[in-house]
Coordinates of N, CA, C and O in Angstrom, one line a residue:
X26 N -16.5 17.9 -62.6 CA -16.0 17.6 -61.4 C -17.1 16.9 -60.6 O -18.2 17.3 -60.6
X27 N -16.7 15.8 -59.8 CA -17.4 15.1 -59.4 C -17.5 15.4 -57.7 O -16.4 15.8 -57.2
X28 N -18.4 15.4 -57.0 CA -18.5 16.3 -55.6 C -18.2 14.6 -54.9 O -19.0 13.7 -55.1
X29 N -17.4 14.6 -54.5 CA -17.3 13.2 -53.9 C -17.0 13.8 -52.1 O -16.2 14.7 -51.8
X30 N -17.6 13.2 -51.6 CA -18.0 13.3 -50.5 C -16.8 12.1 -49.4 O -17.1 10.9 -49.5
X31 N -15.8 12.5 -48.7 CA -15.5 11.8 -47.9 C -15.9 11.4 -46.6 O -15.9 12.2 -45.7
X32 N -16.4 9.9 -46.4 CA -16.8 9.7 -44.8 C -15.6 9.0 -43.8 O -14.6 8.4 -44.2
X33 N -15.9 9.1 -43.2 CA -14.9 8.8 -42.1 C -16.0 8.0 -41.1 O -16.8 8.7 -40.4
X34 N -16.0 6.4 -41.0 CA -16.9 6.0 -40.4 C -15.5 4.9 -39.0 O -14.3 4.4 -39.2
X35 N -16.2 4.9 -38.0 CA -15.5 4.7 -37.0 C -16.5 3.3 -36.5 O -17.7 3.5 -36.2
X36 N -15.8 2.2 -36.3 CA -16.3 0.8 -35.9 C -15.5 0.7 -34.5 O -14.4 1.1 -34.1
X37 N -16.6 0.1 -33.9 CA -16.1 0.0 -32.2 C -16.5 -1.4 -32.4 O -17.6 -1.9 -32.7
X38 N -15.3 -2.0 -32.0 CA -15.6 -3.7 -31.6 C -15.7 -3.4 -29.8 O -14.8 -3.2 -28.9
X39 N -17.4 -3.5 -29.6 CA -17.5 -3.5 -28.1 C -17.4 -4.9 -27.5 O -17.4 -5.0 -26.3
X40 N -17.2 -5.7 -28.3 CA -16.6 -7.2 -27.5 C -15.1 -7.3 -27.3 O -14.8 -8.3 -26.6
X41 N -14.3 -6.8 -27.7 CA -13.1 -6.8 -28.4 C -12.7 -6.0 -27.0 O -12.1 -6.7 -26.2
X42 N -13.0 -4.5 -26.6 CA -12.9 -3.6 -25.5 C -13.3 -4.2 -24.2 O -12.7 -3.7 -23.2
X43 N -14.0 -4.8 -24.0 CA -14.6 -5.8 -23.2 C -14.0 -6.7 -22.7 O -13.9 -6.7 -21.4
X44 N -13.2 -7.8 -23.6 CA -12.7 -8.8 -23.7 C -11.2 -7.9 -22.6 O -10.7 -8.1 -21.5
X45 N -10.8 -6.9 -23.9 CA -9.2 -6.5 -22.7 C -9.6 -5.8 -21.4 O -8.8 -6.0 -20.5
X46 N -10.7 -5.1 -21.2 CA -10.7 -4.8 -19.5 C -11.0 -6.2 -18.8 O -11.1 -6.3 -17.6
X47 N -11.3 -7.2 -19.6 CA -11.3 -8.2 -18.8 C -10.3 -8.9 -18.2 O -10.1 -9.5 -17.1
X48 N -9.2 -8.3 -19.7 CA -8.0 -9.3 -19.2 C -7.0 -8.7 -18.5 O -5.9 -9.2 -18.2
X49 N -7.4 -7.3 -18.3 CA -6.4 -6.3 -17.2 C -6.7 -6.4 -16.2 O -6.0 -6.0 -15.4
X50 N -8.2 -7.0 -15.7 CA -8.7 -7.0 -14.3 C -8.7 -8.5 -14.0 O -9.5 -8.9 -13.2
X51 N -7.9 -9.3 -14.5 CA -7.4 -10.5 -14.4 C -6.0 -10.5 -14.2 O -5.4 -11.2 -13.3
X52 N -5.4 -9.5 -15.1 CA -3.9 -9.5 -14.6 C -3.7 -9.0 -13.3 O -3.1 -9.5 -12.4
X53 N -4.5 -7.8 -13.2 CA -4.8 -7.7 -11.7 C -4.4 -8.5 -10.5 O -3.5 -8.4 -9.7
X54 N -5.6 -9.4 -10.7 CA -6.0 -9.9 -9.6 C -5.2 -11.1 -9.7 O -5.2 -11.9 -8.7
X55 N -4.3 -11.4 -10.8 CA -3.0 -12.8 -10.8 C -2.2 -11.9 -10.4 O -2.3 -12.1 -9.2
X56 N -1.3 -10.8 -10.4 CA -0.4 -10.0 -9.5 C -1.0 -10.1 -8.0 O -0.3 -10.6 -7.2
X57 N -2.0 -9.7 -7.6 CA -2.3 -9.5 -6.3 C -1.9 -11.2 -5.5 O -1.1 -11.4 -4.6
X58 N -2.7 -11.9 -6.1 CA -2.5 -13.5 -5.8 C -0.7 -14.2 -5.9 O 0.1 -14.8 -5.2
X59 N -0.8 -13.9 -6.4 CA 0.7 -14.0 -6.7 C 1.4 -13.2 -5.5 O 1.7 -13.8 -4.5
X60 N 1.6 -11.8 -5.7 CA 2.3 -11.0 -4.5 C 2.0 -11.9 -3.4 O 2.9 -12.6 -3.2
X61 N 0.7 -12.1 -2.4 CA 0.1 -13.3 -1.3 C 0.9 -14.3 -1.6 O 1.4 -14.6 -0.6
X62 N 1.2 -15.0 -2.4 CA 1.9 -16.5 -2.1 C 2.9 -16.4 -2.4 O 3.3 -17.6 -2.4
X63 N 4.1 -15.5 -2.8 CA 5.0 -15.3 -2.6 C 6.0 -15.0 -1.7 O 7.2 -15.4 -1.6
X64 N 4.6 -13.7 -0.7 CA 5.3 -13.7 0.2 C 5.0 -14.3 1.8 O 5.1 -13.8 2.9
X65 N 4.5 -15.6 1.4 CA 4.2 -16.9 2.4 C 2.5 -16.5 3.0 O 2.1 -16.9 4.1
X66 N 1.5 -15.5 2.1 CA 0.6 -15.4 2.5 C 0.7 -14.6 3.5 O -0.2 -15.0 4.2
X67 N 1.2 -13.7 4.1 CA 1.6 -12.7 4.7 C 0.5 -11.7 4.2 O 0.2 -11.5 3.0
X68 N 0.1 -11.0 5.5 CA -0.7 -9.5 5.1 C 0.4 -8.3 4.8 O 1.4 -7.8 5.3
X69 N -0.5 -8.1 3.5 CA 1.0 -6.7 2.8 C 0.3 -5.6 2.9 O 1.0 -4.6 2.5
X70 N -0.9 -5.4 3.3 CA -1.4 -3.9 3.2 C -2.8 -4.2 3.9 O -3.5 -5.2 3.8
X71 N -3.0 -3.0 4.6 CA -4.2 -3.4 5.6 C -5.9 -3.8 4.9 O -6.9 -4.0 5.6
X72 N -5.7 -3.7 3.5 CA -6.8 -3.9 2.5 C -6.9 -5.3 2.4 O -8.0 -5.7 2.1
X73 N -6.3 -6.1 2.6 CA -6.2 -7.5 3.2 C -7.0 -8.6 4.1 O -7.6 -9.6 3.8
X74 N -6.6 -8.0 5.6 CA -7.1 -8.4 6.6 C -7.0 -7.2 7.3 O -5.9 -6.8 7.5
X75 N -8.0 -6.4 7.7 CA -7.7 -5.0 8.4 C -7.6 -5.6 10.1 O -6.8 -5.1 10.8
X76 N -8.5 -6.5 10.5 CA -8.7 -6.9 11.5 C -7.1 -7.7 11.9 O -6.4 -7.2 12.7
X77 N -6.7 -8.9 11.2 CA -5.5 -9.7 11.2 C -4.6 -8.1 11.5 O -4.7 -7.6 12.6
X78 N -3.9 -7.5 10.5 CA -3.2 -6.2 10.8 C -3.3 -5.9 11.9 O -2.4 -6.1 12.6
X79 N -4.6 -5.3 12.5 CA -4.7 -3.9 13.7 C -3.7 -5.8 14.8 O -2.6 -5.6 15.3
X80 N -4.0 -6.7 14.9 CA -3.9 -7.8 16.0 C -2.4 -8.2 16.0 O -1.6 -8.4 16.9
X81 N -2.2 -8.4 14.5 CA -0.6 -8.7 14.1 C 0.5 -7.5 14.8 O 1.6 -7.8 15.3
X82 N -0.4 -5.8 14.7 CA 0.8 -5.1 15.3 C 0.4 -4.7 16.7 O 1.0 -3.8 17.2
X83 N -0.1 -5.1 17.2 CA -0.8 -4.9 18.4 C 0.2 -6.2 19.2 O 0.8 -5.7 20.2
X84 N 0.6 -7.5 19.1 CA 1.1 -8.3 18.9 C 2.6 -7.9 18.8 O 3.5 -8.3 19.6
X85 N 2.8 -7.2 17.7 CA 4.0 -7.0 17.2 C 4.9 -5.7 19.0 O 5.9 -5.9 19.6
X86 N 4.1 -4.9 19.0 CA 4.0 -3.9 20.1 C 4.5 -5.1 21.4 O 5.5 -5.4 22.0
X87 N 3.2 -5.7 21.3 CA 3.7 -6.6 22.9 C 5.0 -7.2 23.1 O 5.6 -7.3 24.2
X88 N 5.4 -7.6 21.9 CA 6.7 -8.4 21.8 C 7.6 -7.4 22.4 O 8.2 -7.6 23.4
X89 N 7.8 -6.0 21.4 CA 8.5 -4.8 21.5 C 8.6 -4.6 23.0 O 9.8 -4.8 23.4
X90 N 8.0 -4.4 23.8 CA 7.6 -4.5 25.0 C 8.4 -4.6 26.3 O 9.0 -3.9 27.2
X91 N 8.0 -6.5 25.8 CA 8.2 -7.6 26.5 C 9.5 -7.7 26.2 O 10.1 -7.6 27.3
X92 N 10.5 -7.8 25.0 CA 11.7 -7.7 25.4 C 12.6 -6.3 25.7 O 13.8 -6.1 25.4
X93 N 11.9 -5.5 26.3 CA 12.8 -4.3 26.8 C 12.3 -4.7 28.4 O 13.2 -4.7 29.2
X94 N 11.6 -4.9 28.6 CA 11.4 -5.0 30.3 C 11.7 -6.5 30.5 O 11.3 -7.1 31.5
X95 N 12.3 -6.9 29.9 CA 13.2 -8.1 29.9 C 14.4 -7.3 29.9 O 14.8 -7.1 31.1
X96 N 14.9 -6.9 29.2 CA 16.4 -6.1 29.4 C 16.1 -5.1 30.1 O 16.5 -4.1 29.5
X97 N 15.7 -4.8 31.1 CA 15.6 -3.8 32.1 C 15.6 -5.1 33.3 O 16.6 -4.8 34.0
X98 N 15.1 -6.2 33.7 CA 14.9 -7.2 34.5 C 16.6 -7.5 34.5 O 17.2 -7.3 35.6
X99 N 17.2 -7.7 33.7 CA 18.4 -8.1 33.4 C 19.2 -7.0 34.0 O 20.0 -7.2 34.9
X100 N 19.1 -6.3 33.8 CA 19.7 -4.8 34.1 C 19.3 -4.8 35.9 O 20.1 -4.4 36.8
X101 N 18.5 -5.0 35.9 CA 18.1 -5.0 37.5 C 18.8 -5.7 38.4 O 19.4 -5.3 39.4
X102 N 18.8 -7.2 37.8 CA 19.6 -8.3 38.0 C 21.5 -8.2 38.5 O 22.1 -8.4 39.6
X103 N 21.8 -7.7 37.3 CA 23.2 -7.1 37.4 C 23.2 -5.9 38.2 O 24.1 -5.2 37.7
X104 N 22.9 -5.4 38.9 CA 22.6 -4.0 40.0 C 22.5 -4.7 41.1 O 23.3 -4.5 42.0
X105 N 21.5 -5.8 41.2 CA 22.1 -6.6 42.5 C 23.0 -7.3 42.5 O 23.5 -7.3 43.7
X106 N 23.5 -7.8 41.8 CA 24.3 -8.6 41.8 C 25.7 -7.6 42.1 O 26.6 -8.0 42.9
X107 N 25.7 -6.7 41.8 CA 27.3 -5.7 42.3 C 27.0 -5.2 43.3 O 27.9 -4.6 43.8
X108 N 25.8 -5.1 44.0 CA 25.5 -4.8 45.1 C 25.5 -6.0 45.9 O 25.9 -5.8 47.0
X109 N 25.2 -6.9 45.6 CA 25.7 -7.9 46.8 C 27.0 -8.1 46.6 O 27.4 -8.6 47.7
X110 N 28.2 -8.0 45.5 CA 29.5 -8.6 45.3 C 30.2 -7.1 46.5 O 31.3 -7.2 46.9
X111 N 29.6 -6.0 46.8 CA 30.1 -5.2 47.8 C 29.7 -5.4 48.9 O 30.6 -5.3 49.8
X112 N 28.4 -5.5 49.2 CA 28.0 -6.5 50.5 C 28.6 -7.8 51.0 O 28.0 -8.3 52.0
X113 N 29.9 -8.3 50.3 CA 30.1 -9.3 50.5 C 31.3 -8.7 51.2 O 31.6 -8.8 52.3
X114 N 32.0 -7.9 50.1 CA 33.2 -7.8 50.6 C 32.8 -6.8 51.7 O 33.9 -6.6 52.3
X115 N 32.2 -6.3 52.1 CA 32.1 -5.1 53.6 C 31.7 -6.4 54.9 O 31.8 -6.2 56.1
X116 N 31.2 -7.5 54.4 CA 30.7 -8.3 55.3 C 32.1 -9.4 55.6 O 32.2 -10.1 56.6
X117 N 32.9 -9.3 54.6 CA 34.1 -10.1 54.9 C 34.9 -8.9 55.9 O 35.6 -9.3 56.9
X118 N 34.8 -7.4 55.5 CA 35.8 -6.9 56.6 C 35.2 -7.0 58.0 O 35.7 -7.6 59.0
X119 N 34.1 -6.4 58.0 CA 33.4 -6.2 59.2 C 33.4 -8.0 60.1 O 32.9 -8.2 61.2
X120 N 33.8 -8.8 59.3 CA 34.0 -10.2 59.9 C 35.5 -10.6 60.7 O 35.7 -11.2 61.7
X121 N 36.6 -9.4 59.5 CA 38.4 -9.4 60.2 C 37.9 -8.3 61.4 O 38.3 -8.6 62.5
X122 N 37.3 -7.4 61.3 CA 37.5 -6.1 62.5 C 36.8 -7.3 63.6 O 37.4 -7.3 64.7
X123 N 35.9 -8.2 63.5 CA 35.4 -8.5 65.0 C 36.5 -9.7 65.7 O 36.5 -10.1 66.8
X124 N 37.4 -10.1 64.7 CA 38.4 -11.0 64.8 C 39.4 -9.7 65.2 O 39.8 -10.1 66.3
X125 N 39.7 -9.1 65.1 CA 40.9 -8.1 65.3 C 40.4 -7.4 67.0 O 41.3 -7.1 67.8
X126 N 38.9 -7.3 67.5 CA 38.3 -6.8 68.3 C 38.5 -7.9 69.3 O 39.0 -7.7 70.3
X127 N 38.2 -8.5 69.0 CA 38.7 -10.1 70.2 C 40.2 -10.0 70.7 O 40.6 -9.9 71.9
X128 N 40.9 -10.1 69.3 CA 42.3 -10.4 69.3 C 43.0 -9.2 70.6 O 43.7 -9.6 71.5
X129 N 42.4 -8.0 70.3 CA 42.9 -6.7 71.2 C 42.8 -7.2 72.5 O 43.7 -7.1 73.3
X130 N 41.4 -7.8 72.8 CA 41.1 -8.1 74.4 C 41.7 -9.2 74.7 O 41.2 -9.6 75.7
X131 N 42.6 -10.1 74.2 CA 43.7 -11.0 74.7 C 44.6 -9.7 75.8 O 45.0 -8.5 75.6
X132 N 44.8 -10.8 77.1 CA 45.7 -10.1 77.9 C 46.8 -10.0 77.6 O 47.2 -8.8 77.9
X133 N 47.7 -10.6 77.2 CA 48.1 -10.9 76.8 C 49.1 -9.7 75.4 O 50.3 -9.4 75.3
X134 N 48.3 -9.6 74.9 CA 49.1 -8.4 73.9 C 49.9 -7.4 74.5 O 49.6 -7.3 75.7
X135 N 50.5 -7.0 74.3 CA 51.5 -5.8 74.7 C 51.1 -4.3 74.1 O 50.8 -4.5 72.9
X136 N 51.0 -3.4 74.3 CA 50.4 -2.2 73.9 C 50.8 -2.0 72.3 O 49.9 -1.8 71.4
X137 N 52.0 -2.2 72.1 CA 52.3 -1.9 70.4 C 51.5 -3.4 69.4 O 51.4 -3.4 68.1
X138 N 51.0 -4.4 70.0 CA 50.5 -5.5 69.6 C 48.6 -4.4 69.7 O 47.6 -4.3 68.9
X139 N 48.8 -4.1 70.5 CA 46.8 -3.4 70.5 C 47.1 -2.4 69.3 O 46.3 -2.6 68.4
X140 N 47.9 -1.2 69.2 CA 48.4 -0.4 68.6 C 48.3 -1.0 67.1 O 47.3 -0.6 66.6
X141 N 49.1 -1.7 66.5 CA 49.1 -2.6 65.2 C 47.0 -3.2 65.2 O 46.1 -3.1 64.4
X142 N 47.0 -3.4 65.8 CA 45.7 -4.0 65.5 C 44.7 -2.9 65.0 O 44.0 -2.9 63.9
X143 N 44.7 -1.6 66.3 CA 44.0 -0.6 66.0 C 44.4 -0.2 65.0 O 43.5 0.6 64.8
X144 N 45.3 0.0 63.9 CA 45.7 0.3 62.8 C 44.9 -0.2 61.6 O 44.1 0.5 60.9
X145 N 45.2 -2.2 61.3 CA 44.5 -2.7 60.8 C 42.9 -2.1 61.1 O 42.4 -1.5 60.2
X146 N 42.2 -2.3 62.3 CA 41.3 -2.0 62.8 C 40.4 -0.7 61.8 O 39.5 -0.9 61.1
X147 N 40.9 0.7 62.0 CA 41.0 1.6 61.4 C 41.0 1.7 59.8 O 40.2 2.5 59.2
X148 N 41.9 0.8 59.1 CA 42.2 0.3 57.9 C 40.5 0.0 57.4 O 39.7 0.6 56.6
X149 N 40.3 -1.2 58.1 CA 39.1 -1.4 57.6 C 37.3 -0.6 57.7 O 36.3 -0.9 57.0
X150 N 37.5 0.3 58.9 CA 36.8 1.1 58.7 C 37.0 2.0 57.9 O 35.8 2.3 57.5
X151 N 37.9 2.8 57.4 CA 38.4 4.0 56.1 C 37.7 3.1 55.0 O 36.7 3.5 54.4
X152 N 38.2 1.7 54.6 CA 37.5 1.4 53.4 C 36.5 1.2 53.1 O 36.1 1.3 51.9
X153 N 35.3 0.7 54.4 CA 34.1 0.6 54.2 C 33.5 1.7 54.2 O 32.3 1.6 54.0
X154 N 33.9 3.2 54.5 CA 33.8 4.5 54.6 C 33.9 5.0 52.9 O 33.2 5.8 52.3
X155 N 35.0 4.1 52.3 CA 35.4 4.3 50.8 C 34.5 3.7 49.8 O 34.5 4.1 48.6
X156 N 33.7 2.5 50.3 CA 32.7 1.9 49.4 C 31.5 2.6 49.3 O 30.8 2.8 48.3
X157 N 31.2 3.2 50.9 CA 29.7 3.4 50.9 C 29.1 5.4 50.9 O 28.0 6.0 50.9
X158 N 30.2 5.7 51.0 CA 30.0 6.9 51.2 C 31.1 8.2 50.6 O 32.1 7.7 50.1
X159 N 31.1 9.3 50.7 CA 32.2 10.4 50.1 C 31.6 10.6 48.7 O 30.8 9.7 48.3
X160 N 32.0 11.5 48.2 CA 31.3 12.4 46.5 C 32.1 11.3 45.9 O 32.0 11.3 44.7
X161 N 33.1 10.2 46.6 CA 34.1 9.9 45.7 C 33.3 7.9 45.8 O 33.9 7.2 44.9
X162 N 32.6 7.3 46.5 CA 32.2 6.6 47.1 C 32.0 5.3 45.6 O 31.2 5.4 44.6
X163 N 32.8 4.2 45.9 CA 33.5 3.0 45.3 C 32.4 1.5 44.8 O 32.7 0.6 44.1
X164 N 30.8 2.0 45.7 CA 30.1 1.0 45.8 C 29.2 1.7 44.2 O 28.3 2.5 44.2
X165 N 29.5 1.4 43.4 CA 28.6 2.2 42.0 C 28.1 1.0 40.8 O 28.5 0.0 40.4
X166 N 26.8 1.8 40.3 CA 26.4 0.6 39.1 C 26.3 1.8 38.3 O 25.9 3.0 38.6
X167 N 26.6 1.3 37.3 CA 27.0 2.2 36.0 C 26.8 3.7 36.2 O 25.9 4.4 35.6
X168 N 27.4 4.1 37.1 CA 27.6 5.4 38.0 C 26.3 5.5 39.1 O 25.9 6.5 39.6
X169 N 26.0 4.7 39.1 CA 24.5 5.3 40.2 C 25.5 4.6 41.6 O 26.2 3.6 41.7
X170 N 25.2 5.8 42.8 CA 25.4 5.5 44.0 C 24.6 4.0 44.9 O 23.5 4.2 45.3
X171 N 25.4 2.6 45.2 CA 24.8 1.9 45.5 C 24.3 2.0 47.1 O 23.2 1.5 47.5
X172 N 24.9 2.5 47.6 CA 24.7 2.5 49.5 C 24.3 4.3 49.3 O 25.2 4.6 50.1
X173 N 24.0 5.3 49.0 CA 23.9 6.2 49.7 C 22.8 6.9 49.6 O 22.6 8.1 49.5
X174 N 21.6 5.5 49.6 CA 20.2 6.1 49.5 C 19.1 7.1 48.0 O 19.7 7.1 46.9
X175 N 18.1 7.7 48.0 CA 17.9 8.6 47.4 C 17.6 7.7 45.9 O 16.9 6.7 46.1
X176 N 18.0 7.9 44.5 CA 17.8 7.3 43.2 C 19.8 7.1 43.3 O 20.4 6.6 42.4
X177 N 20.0 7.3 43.8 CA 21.6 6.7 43.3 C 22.2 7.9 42.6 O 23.4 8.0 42.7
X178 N 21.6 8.8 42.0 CA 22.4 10.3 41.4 C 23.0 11.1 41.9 O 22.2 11.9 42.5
X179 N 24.0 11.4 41.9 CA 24.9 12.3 42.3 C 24.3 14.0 42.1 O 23.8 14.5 41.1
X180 N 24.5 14.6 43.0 CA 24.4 16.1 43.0 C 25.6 17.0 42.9 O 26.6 16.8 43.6
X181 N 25.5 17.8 42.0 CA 26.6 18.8 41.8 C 27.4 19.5 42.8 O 28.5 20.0 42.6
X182 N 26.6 19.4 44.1 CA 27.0 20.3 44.9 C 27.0 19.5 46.4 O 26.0 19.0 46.8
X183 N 28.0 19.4 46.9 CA 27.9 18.6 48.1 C 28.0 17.4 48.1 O 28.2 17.0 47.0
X184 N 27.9 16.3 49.2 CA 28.2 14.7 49.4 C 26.4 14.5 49.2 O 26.0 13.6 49.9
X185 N 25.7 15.0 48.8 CA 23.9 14.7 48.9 C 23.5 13.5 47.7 O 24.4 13.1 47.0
X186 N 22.4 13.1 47.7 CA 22.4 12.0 46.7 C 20.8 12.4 46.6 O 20.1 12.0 47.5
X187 N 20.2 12.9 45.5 CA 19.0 13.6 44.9 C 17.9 12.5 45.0 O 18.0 11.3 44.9
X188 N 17.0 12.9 45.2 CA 15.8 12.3 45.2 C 15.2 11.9 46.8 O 15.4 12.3 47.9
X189 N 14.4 11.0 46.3 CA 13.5 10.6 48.0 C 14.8 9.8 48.9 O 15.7 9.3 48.3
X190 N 14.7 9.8 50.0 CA 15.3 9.3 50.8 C 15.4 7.8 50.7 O 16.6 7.4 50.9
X191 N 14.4 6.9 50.5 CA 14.2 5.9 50.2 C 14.9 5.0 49.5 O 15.5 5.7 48.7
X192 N 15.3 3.8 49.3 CA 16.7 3.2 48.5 C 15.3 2.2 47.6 O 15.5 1.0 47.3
X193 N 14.1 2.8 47.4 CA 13.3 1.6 46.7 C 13.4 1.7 45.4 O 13.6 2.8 44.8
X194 N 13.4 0.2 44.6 CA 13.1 0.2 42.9 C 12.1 0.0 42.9 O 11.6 -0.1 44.0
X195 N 11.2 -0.2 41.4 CA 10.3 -0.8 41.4 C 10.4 -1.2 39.6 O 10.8 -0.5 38.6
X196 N 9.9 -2.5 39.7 CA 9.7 -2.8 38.1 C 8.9 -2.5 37.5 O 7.9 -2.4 38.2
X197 N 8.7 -2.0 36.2 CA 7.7 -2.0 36.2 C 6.6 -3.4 35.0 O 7.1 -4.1 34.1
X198 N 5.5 -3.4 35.5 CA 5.1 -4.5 34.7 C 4.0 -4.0 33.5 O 3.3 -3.0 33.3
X199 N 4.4 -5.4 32.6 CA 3.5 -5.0 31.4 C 2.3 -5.3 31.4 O 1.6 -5.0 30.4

């Protein structure tokens, strides 16, 4: 019997090993190149341009911003705007009552002619009473109280209207 000895010898091609982490760290870096021109050279992760990023959303923020206090300006806008379309019409009555106030002091009228007048007369005071004031009060922007001072909010309890006395807005700026 012959003692034969088995070896087991193990060859490393170190060029061969070499050669493919070369070519995985090339595929690499053609995916990453590729991902960039694909998607128009756009920063995709802040490993990139960290600086371009922090300025891009910083940027991105202002925009966000700028168009909400734009739709608040708009919003503002439309608040006066129904506030002057009631100012209009209280200035068209208060324009018939001083025509109706004349009209009375004609000598001329006969008592049920002053009578009729003071009716109309009356008429138009109840409604400008109905625009600007009562828990129930007609002069409103998307429920806020236009004429009765304070923030325009209604209180639970009473004809009162919450807040400062003051009828001021203020915008605010960016």
């Amino acid at each position: 019997m012959v003692n034969e000895e088995l070896t087991l010898q193990v060859y490393n091609n170190i060029t061969a090993f070499s050669s493919w982490r070369s070519y995985n760290q090339n595929v690499y870096c053609l995916r990453q190149s590729m991902n960039k021109l694909s998607s128009g050279l756009r920063i995709n992760r802040a490993g990139d341009d960290p600086a371009g990023l922090a300025m891009s959303e910083r940027l991105r923020a202002q925009y966000r911003n700028t168009s909400k206090a734009a739709s608040n300006v708009e919003n503002k806008i439309n608040y006066l705007q129904t506030a002057d379309a009631w100012l209009q019409k209280i200035h068209d009555m208060t324009g018939r009552m001083a025509e109706l106030a004349v009209m009375a002091n004609d000598g001329t009228k006969s008592q049920v002619d002053r009578d009729n007048l003071q009716k109309e007369f009356a008429q138009m005071q109840n409604e400008i009473k109905r625009i600007t004031s009562g828990a129930t009060a007609a002069g409103k922007f998307n429920g806020l109280y236009l004429f009765r001072g304070g923030n325009g909010v209604p209180m639970l309890d009473g004809d009162m209207v919450e807040g400062s006395t003051s009828s001021e807005y203020t915008i605010q700026r960016i």
